[in-house]
Structures are given as structure tokens and as C-alpha cells.
Amino acid sequence: MGAVAHDNEVLLLGLLRQQSQHGYQINDFIERNLSRMASLKKATAYALLERLREAGHISAVTVQEGNRPPRQVYTITPSGQERFATLLRHNLSTHAAAPAGGDIGLMFLDQLPRQEAVACLSERLESLQQQLREYEAVPTHGPAFGVDLAVQRMIVSLRAEAEWLASTVAALASSPD
Amino acid sequence: MGAVAHDNEVLLLGLLRQQSQHGYQINDFIERNLSRMASLKKATAYALLERLREAGHISAVTVQEGNRPPRQVYTITPSGQERFATLLRHNLSTHAAAPAGGDIGLMFLDQLPRQEAVACLSERLESLQQQLREYEAVPTHGPAFGVDLAVQRMIVSLRAEAEWLASTVAALASSPD
DNA sequence: GGGCGCATGTAATGAGTTACATGATTGA
DNA sequence: TCAATCATGTAACTCATTACATGCGCCC
């Protein structure tokens, strides 16, 4: 993708907005707590932080505690605050336009022998239900906010997809070849 | 993404499987009929076709009719048939694992003044409903197959998302700041 | 002393995007 | 004659990924 989504940028700015941090810390947090929602990788995060610093959206100071490795501690700047607000508004206002994913295969479903198609979709259904169970097991913190909201949305979406897929598989399995 | 999804590859092989074609023709078809499901761009398509040819999954012959520009007409090879079947099975069996998209913004919803958040999400809801209407307006061809199936899935998915979003906006609008 | 955690990065690779180049034909 | 369509590509760029490099401290 080009400069369409900016998901990673919002993520980093958002985290830095809540608290100044160094790269390792940010990455750690994402891996531990946001692995389901975010796909930002370590090397990408470091590079993006550097780009954001160059752009003036965050500032960096080198901090060394004792003999530990020196850290680049990043802090969001006023320019970054603005950027964050702009990106967030845009991100919230816009629904990921096009191709959702996983649809291309469906278009060619009839190019596979019926039985095989049913088998494949059944497998998909199972992994879908597994994912759903995982999201449903995520503990929530009372009224839906922050991450909880994103989890909720994921659940609703997965549930709808699972239901549709189940009925599609059923229809497919009982129809003539 | 790396070599994870292969959506574009399935798409091209699938189209060539139905009929030998030249690049312009394929691209034209995608733009006209599949713009909703596929995001494959012209230059990318040409490049991918060349890569598929190098890999031996398709073969090319140059054809010239009259004085029109010469065309590279591509035909799927046995190797390509196999590849297509493999990719298709995988594509059908697997649900796009991770981050669905649009979720990162939600995580930071509380970093925006309540009113603004509601406004943004309302805008999102409207465009979502607009999209939904467009998909619902796509004519179907009897029993769900091929593209129809993908459209159906899109509708189900959009509907679920729209419903969830509507109730979320309502809850948000009526809660204290 | 050997492996893990901390902390930051580089290098190579690859896929995708936009914008542009080219040149003939067709139709208003 | 001017614009659009046909047809294939190249070039420059951005973003992301994986794998690797480095080096110290801590703990068993």
C-alpha cells in the first residue's frame, strides 16, 4: 500500500502520546498486548520512529541508566499531536475501502471439485471459529473502550463471517455437483 | 505483505485458466468487473504476468492483428494449473489471519473529544451503508457461485459491521464524556 | 560459561504504487 | 485535428519483511 492507511503511524504516535518511550519498550508492548490488532514488526517500528523523528513529529533523547545499553527515548511533539489527531480522525471516519481479503478465492470456488471445495471451506470455518473463541476469551474492562472496542468489533465481524460460511458450506455440501 | 496471500497470483491464473488472454484484456476485465474485489493495478499485473511466465506457470505468444499494437497472449501451462489449484486450496482453507484493518483507530477512540469521536464514527457509518447499498445493488445470477459468492460474503460482512457501528455510536453519544 | 534479555540497528529483498514513455488507430 | 482507446512497458519511489550484527549484563 502507498500512503493510504497510516495504521502504523497512528499506532506509534498514539502510544507515544500516552507516554514517552524507547523503541524496545514500544515494540515489546505491541508484541505482548496488541499482537492481535497490530502487525507492526520490530525493524519496521525502529525505522518508522526514525522517520517520524526526521519529520519532527517526535523528538528523541539518548538516555543511559547504569551500564545498560543506551536508549532512544521518544517524546511526541506538538506537530506530532496534530498529526495524530488528523490521522486518527481520518482513520475513524473512513472504512477500509476495498478488498477485505479472502474474497478472491471464493470467486473461483467452482473451479475446484465440489468435495474439495467443501473440505477447504470447512477447514476455513474451523480456524475461523478457533479465532473467534480466542477473541471471546480476551478479558474486558467494563464499558467498551480502547482496545476492548477493537476486540468487540473483531468478534462481531468474525461471528458474522462464521455464520455465513457455515450456511454456505451446508448449501454447497447438499447441492449437486 | 511478503509471499503470504498470493491473491494477485490466484486472480491472474484463475482468469487465464478460463481463457487465454493478453495483459490489456485482463486488466480491462478486472477494472470493469472486479474493481470491488481486486486491487490489482495495471503495472503490477504486467509485471506479475512476466514473473509467472519466467516461472513457467504461463506461456506467452506475440500476436499481431492488422496494424494494431502487438499483444502478448498468455496461456496457462500444466505447471500453472497445479500452482493455481494449490494456491486456491490454500486461499480457501485459510482465513486472512490478522488485523482486518480499521481497528487501530478504534483503540485510540478515547483520545478524541467525545463529540468528535461520534462525528467521525457517524461519517464512517454512512460510507459503510453507502457501500452496502452498492453491493446489494449488484445483480446476482441465481444460485450463489463465483463472484456472486464473494459479493454475498461482502454484504454479510458489511451488514454486521454497520449494525455494530450503529449501536456503538448510539452508546457513545448517550454516555457521559 | 552459556544462554537469554536488553537495545538498536543494517542489509538484502521484494512487492506494490504512481507517473511517465511510446506509438499506432479510430472516431467525432 | 484532437482526443480517446489500444497495448506494453520503464523508472523512481515507498513500505514492509527477514535475517543478521553487535555488545553488555544477568542468572543458573
mmCIF file of C-alpha atoms (C1' of nucleotides) in Angstrom, chain A residues 1-15 30 34 36-41 44 48 51-52 83-84 87-88 90-92 94-96 153, chain B residues 1 98-108 124, chain D residues 15-16:
data_model
loop_
_atom_site.group_PDB
_atom_site.id
_atom_site.type_symbol
_atom_site.label_atom_id
_atom_site.label_comp_id
_atom_site.label_asym_id
_atom_site.label_seq_id
_atom_site.Cartn_x
_atom_site.Cartn_y
_atom_site.Cartn_z
ATOM 1 C CA MET A 1 0.000 0.000 0.000
ATOM 2 C CA GLY A 2 1.020 3.541 -0.528
ATOM 3 C CA ALA A 3 0.298 6.260 1.980
ATOM 4 C CA VAL A 4 -3.296 5.172 2.365
ATOM 5 C CA ALA A 5 -3.759 3.675 5.781
ATOM 6 C CA HIS A 6 -1.023 5.007 8.059
ATOM 7 C CA ASP A 7 -2.027 2.444 10.631
ATOM 8 C CA ASN A 8 1.497 2.045 11.924
ATOM 9 C CA GLU A 9 1.983 5.750 12.241
ATOM 10 C CA VAL A 10 -1.207 6.218 14.247
ATOM 11 C CA LEU A 11 -0.206 3.337 16.439
ATOM 12 C CA LEU A 12 3.222 4.717 17.303
ATOM 13 C CA LEU A 13 2.030 8.274 17.787
ATOM 14 C CA GLY A 14 -0.862 7.057 19.902
ATOM 15 C CA LEU A 15 1.378 5.032 22.167
ATOM 16 C CA ILE A 30 2.886 -4.240 20.878
ATOM 17 C CA LEU A 34 -1.525 -5.811 20.660
ATOM 18 C CA ARG A 36 -3.915 -9.402 17.524
ATOM 19 C CA MET A 37 -4.664 -5.946 16.235
ATOM 20 C CA ALA A 38 -1.314 -4.692 15.005
ATOM 21 C CA SER A 39 1.125 -6.203 12.603
ATOM 22 C CA LEU A 40 3.964 -3.769 13.129
ATOM 23 C CA LYS A 41 7.313 -5.559 13.250
ATOM 24 C CA THR A 44 9.753 -1.547 10.821
ATOM 25 C CA LEU A 48 9.298 4.397 11.340
ATOM 26 C CA ARG A 51 11.222 8.730 10.055
ATOM 27 C CA LEU A 52 8.807 10.344 12.479
ATOM 28 C CA ARG A 83 -0.603 14.747 13.062
ATOM 29 C CA PHE A 84 -2.014 12.135 15.399
ATOM 30 C CA LEU A 87 -4.707 10.695 11.186
ATOM 31 C CA LEU A 88 -6.991 9.387 13.898
ATOM 32 C CA HIS A 90 -9.340 10.136 9.156
ATOM 33 C CA ASN A 91 -8.848 6.567 10.298
ATOM 34 C CA LEU A 92 -12.099 6.625 12.251
ATOM 35 C CA THR A 94 -13.109 6.019 6.805
ATOM 36 C CA HIS A 95 -13.880 2.402 6.407
ATOM 37 C CA ALA A 96 -11.135 0.333 4.803
ATOM 38 C CA ARG A 153 -15.655 -5.293 16.582
ATOM 39 C CA MET B 1 2.985 -8.334 2.699
ATOM 40 C CA ALA B 98 -4.667 -10.925 11.465
ATOM 41 C CA PRO B 99 -5.548 -7.346 11.545
ATOM 42 C CA ALA B 100 -8.699 -6.858 9.445
ATOM 43 C CA GLY B 101 -7.998 -3.135 9.268
ATOM 44 C CA GLY B 102 -9.610 -0.075 10.734
ATOM 45 C CA ASP B 103 -9.089 -1.404 14.203
ATOM 46 C CA ILE B 104 -6.093 0.646 15.181
ATOM 47 C CA GLY B 105 -8.120 3.811 15.175
ATOM 48 C CA LEU B 106 -10.724 2.363 17.499
ATOM 49 C CA MET B 107 -8.089 1.611 20.086
ATOM 50 C CA PHE B 108 -7.453 5.314 20.466
ATOM 51 C CA ARG B 124 -17.825 6.060 8.809
ATOM 52 C "C1'" DC D 15 6.856 0.483 2.709
ATOM 53 C "C1'" DA D 16 7.482 -3.786 4.855
#
